[in-house]
Coordinates of C-alpha atoms and ligand atoms in Angstrom, one line a residue:
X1 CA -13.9 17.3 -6.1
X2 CA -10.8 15.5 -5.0
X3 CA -9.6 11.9 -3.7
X4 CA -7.0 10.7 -2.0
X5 CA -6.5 6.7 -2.7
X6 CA -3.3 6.2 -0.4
X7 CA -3.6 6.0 3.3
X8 CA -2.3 4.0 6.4
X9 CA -4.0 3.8 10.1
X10 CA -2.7 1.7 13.0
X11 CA -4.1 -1.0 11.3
X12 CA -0.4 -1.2 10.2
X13 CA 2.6 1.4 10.0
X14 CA 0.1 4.9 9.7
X15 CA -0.5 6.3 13.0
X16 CA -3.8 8.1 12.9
X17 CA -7.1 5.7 13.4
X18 CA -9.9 5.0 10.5
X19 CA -11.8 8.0 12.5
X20 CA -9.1 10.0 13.2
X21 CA -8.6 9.8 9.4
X22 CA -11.9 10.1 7.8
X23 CA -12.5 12.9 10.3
X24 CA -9.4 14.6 8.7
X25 CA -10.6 13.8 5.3
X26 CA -14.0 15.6 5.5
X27 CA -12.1 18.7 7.3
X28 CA -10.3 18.8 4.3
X29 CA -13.4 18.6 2.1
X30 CA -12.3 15.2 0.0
X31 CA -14.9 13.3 -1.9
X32 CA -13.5 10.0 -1.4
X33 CA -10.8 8.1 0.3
X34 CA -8.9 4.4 0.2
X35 CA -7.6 2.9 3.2
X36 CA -4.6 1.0 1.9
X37 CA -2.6 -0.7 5.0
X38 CA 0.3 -3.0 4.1
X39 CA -1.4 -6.7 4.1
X40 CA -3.8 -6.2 5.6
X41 CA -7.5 -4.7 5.6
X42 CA -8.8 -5.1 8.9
X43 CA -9.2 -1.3 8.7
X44 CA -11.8 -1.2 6.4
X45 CA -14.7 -2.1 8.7
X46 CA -14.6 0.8 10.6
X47 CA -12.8 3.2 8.4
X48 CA -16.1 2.8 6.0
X49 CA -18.4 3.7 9.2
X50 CA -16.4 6.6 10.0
X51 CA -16.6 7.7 6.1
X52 CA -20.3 7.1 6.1
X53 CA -20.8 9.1 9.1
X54 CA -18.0 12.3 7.2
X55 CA -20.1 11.9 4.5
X56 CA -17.2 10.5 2.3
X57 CA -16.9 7.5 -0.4
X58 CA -15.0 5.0 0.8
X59 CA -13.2 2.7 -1.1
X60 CA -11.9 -0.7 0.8
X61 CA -8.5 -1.6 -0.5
X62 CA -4.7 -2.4 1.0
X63 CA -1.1 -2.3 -0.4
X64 CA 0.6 -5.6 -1.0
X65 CA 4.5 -6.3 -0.9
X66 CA 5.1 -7.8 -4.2
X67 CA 7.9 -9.2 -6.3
X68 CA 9.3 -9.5 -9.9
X69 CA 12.7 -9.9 -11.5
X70 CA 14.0 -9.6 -7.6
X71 CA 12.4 -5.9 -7.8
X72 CA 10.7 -5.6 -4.2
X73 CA 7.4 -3.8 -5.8
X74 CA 3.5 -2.4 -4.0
X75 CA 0.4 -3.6 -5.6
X76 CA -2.5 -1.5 -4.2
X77 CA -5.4 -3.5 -4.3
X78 CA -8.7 -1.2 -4.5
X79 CA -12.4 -2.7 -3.7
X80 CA -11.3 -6.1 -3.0
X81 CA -14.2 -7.9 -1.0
X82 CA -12.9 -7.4 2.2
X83 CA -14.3 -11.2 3.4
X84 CA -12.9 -12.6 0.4
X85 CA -11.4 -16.0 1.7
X86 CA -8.6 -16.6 -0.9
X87 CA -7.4 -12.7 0.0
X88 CA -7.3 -13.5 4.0
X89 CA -5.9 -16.4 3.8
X90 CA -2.6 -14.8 2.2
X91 CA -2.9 -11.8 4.0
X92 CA -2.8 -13.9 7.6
X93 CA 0.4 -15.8 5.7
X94 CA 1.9 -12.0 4.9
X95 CA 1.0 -11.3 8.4
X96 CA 2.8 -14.0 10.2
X97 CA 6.1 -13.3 8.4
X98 CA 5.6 -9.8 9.4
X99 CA 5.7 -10.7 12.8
X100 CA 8.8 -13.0 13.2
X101 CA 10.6 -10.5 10.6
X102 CA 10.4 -8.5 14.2
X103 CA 11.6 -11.3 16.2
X104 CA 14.8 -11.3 13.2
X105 CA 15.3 -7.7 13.3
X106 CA 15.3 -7.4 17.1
X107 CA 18.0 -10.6 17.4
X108 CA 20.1 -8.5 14.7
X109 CA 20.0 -5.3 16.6
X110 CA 20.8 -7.2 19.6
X111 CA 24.1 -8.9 18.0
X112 CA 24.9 -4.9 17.5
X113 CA 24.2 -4.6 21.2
X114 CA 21.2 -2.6 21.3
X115 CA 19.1 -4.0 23.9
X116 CA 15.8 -3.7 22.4
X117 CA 12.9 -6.4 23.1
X118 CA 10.6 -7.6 20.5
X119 CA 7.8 -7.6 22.9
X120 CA 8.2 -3.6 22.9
X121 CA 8.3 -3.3 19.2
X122 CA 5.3 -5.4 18.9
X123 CA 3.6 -3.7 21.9
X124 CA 3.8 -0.7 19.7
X125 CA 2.9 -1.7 16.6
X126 CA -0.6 -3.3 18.1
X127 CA -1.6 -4.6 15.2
X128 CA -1.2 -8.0 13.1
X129 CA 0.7 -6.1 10.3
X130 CA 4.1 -4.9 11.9
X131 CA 6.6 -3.2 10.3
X132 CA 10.6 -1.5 9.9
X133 CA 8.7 2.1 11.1
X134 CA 7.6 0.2 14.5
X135 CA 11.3 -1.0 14.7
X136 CA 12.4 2.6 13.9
X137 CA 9.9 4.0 16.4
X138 CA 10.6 2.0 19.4
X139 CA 14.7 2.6 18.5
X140 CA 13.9 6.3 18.9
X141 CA 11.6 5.8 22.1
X142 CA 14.3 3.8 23.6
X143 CA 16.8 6.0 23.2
X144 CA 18.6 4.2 20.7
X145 CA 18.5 6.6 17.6
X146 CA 17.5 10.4 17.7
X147 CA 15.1 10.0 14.9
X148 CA 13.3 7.2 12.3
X149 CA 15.8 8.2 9.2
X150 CA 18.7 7.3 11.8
X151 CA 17.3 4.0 12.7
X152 CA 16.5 3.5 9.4
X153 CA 20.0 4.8 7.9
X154 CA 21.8 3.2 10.3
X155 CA 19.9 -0.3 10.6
X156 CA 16.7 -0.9 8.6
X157 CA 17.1 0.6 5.6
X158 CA 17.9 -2.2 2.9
X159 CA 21.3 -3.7 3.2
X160 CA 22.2 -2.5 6.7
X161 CA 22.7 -4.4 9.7
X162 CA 19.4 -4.5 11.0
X163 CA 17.4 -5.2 7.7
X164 CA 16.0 -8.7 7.0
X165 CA 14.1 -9.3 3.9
X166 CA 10.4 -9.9 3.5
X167 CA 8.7 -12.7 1.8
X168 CA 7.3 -11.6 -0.8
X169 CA 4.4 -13.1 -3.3
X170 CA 4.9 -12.6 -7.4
X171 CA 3.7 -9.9 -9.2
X172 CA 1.9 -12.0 -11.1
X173 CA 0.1 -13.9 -8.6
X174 CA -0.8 -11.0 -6.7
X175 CA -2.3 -9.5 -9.5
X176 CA -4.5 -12.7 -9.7
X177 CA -5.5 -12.5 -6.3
X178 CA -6.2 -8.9 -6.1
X179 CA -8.6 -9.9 -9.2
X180 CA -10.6 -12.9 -7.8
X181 CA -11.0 -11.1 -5.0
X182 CA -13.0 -8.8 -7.0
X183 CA -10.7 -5.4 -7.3
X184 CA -8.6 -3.5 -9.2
X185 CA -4.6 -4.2 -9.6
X186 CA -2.5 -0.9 -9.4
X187 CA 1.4 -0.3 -9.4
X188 CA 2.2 1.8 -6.4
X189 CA 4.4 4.6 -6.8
X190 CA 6.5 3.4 -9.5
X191 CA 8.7 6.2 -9.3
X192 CA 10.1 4.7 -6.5
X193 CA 10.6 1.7 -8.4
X194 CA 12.6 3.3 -11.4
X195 CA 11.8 0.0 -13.2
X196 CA 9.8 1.2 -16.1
X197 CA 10.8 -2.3 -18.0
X198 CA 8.9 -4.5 -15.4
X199 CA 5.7 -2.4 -16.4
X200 CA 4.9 -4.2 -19.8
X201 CA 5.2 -7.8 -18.0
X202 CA 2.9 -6.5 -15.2
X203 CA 0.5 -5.3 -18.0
X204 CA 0.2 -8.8 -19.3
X205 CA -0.5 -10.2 -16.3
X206 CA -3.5 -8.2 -16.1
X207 CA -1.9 -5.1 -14.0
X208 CA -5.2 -2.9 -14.3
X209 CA -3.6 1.1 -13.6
X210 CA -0.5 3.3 -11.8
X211 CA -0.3 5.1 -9.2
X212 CA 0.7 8.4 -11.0
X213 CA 0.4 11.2 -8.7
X214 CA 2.2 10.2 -5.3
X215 CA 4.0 12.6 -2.5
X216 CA 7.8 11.6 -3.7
X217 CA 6.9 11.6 -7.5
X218 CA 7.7 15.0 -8.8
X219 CA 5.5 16.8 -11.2
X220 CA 8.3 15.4 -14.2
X221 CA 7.7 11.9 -13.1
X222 CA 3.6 12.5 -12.5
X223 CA 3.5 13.6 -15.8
X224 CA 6.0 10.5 -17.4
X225 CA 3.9 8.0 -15.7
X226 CA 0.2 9.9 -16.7
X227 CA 1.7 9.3 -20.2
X228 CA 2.3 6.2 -19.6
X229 CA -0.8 5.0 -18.2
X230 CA -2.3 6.4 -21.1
X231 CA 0.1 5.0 -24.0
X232 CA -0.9 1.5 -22.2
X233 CA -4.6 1.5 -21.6
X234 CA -4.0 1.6 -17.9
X235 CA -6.0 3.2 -14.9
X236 CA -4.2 6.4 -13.6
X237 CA -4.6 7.2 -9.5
X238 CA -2.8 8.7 -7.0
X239 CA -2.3 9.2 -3.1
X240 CA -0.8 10.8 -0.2
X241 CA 0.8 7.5 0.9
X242 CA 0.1 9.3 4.3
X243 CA 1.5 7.2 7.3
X244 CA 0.4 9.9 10.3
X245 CA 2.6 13.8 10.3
X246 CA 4.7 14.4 7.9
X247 CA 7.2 17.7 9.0
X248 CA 4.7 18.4 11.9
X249 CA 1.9 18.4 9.7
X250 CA -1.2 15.4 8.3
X251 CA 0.3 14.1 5.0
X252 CA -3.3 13.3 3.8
X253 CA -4.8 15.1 1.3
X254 CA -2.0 16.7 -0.3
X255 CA -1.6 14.9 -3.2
X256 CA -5.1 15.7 -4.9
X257 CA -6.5 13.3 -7.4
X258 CA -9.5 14.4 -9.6
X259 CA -12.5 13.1 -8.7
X260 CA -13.1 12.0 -12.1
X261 CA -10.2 9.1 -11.9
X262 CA -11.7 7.6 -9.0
X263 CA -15.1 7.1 -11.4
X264 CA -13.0 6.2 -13.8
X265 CA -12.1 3.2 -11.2
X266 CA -15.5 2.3 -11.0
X267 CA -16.1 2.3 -14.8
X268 CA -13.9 -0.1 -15.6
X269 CA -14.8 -2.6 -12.4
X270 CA -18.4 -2.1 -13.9
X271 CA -17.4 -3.5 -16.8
X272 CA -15.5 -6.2 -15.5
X273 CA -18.3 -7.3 -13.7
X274 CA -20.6 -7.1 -16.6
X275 CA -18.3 -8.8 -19.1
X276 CA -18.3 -11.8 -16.3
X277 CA -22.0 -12.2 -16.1
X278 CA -22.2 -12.2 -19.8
X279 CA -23.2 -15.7 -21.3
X280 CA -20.3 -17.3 -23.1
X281 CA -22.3 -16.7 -26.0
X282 CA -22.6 -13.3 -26.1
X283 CA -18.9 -13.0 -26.1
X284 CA -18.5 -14.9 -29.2
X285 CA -17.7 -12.9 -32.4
X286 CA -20.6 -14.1 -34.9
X287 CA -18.9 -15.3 -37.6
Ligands
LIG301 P1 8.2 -2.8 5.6 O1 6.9 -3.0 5.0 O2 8.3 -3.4 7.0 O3 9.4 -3.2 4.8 O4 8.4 -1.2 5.8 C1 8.2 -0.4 4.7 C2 7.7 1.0 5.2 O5 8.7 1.6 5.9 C3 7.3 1.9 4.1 O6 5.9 1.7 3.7 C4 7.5 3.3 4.6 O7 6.4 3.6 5.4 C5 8.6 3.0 5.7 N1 10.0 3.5 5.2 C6 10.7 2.9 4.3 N2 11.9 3.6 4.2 C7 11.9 4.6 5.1 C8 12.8 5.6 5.6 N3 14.0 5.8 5.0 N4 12.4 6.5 6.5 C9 11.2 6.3 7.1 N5 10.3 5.4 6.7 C10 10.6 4.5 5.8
LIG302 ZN1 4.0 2.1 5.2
LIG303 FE1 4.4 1.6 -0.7
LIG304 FE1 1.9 3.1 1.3

């Protein structure tokens, strides 16, 4: 039995839907599956029908922009309460910024004279949670760029003309809110981070596992960050990180995490949840 815990719809940059996804999911023969959108998890609601109706677990969660030391950094935050009012609050904030990011990016392009309207770039993204891939997507459908690793070597990527930063919450107070909102903290592809260093800060602040087996981490780097995770106590998942094809082909379910991780998930969010309801009491060392 296999998961996979990293996935984006249309809720923001993926291009599949919930349905189209969990459809894929059970063709594929997966126990379970996260939804993780970037700041959002709007998703959720109907990704979970479409699961029930695969015959799938589903597991509720999104992927956060985060920051520490100046290191841009993903926080994927599994089995939040999805109505949790602290968590939508700062998801509609994340949101927002998302959206005039486009307005910033489009005026930039512009002053390069590409005549791209934000209205476009929004029109395709369609959801509350746009991204650089919708920029990248409408500079290819416009005629602007032959492909989305020109638009985003030439414009988006960090540093170039076109790129605008993001806001971006702490580390540290993401973690918090990924916790009161009920769920589990998890360092997403750190790999990509090559920041090993920041890892023992994030594990004070409550950083619950890592995000070990991802599509760019090789089996070198799996098996550094498995060892890791262990060495520090922490959770160990893992994900497709599957935004739609990938080479002609559905990115999802190709990075295979053992079943027995994602109960592993649940194990220790059982435990939370019981330590919480213990009386103060209880807790206290007799001596
Ligand atoms: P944003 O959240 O708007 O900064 O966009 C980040 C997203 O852009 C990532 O989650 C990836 O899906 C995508 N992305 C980042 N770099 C590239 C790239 N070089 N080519 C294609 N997609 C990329
Ligand atoms: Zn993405
Ligand atoms: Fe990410
Ligand atoms: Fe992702």
């Amino acid at each position: 039995m296999f998961a996979d815990l990293h996935l984006h719809t249309n809720f923001s940059d993926g291009t599949y839907t919930p349905e189209e996804l969990a459809g894929r999911a059970g063709e594929l023969g997966l126990a379970a599956i996260a939804l993780t959108d970037h700041d959002t998890v709007e998703g959720c609601a109907r990704m979970s029908a479409a699961c029930a109706h695969a015959g799938l677990e589903f597991i509720p969660a999104s992927e956060l922009t985060a920051e520490v030391d100046g290191n841009e950094l993903h926080l994927l935050a599994y089995f939040v309460d999805t109505r949790n009012p602290r968590l939508l609050a700062q998801m509609g904030r994340f949101q927002r910024v998302r959206q005039s990011r486009i307005q910033e990016m489009v005026a930039r392009l512009n002053q390069l004279d590409i005549p791209l309207q934000a209205d476009a770039v929004l029109a395709i993204a369609n959801c509350r949670s746009p991204g650089r891939p919708h920029v990248a997507r409408a500079l290819v459908m416009g005629g602007f760029c032959s492909s989305m690793d020109e638009a985003f070597e030439r414009f988006l990527k960090k540093n170039r003309p076109a790129w605008v930063p993001k806001f971006k919450i702490s580390a540290i107070e993401a973690i918090e809110l990924i916790h009161q909102a009920g769920g589990l903290a998890v360092m997403a592809h750190p790999a990509l981070n090559r920041a090993d260093e920041i890892i023992a800060g994030l594990v004070r602040a409550g950083l619950d596992g890592l995000e070990c087996f991802h599509t760019k981490h090789t089996p070198t780097t799996s098996e550094h960050y498995v060892g890791l995770a262990k060495e520090l106590g922490l959770l160990i998942t893992g994900g497709s990180d599957c935004h739609g094809l990938n080479k002609g082909k559905p990115l999802i379910g190709t990075v295979k995490l053992p079943y027995e991780y994602v109960e592993q998930l649940k194990g220790a969010l059982a435990r939370r949840k019981s330590n919480d309801r213990a009386p103060r009491s209880a807790l206290r060392t007799s001596s």
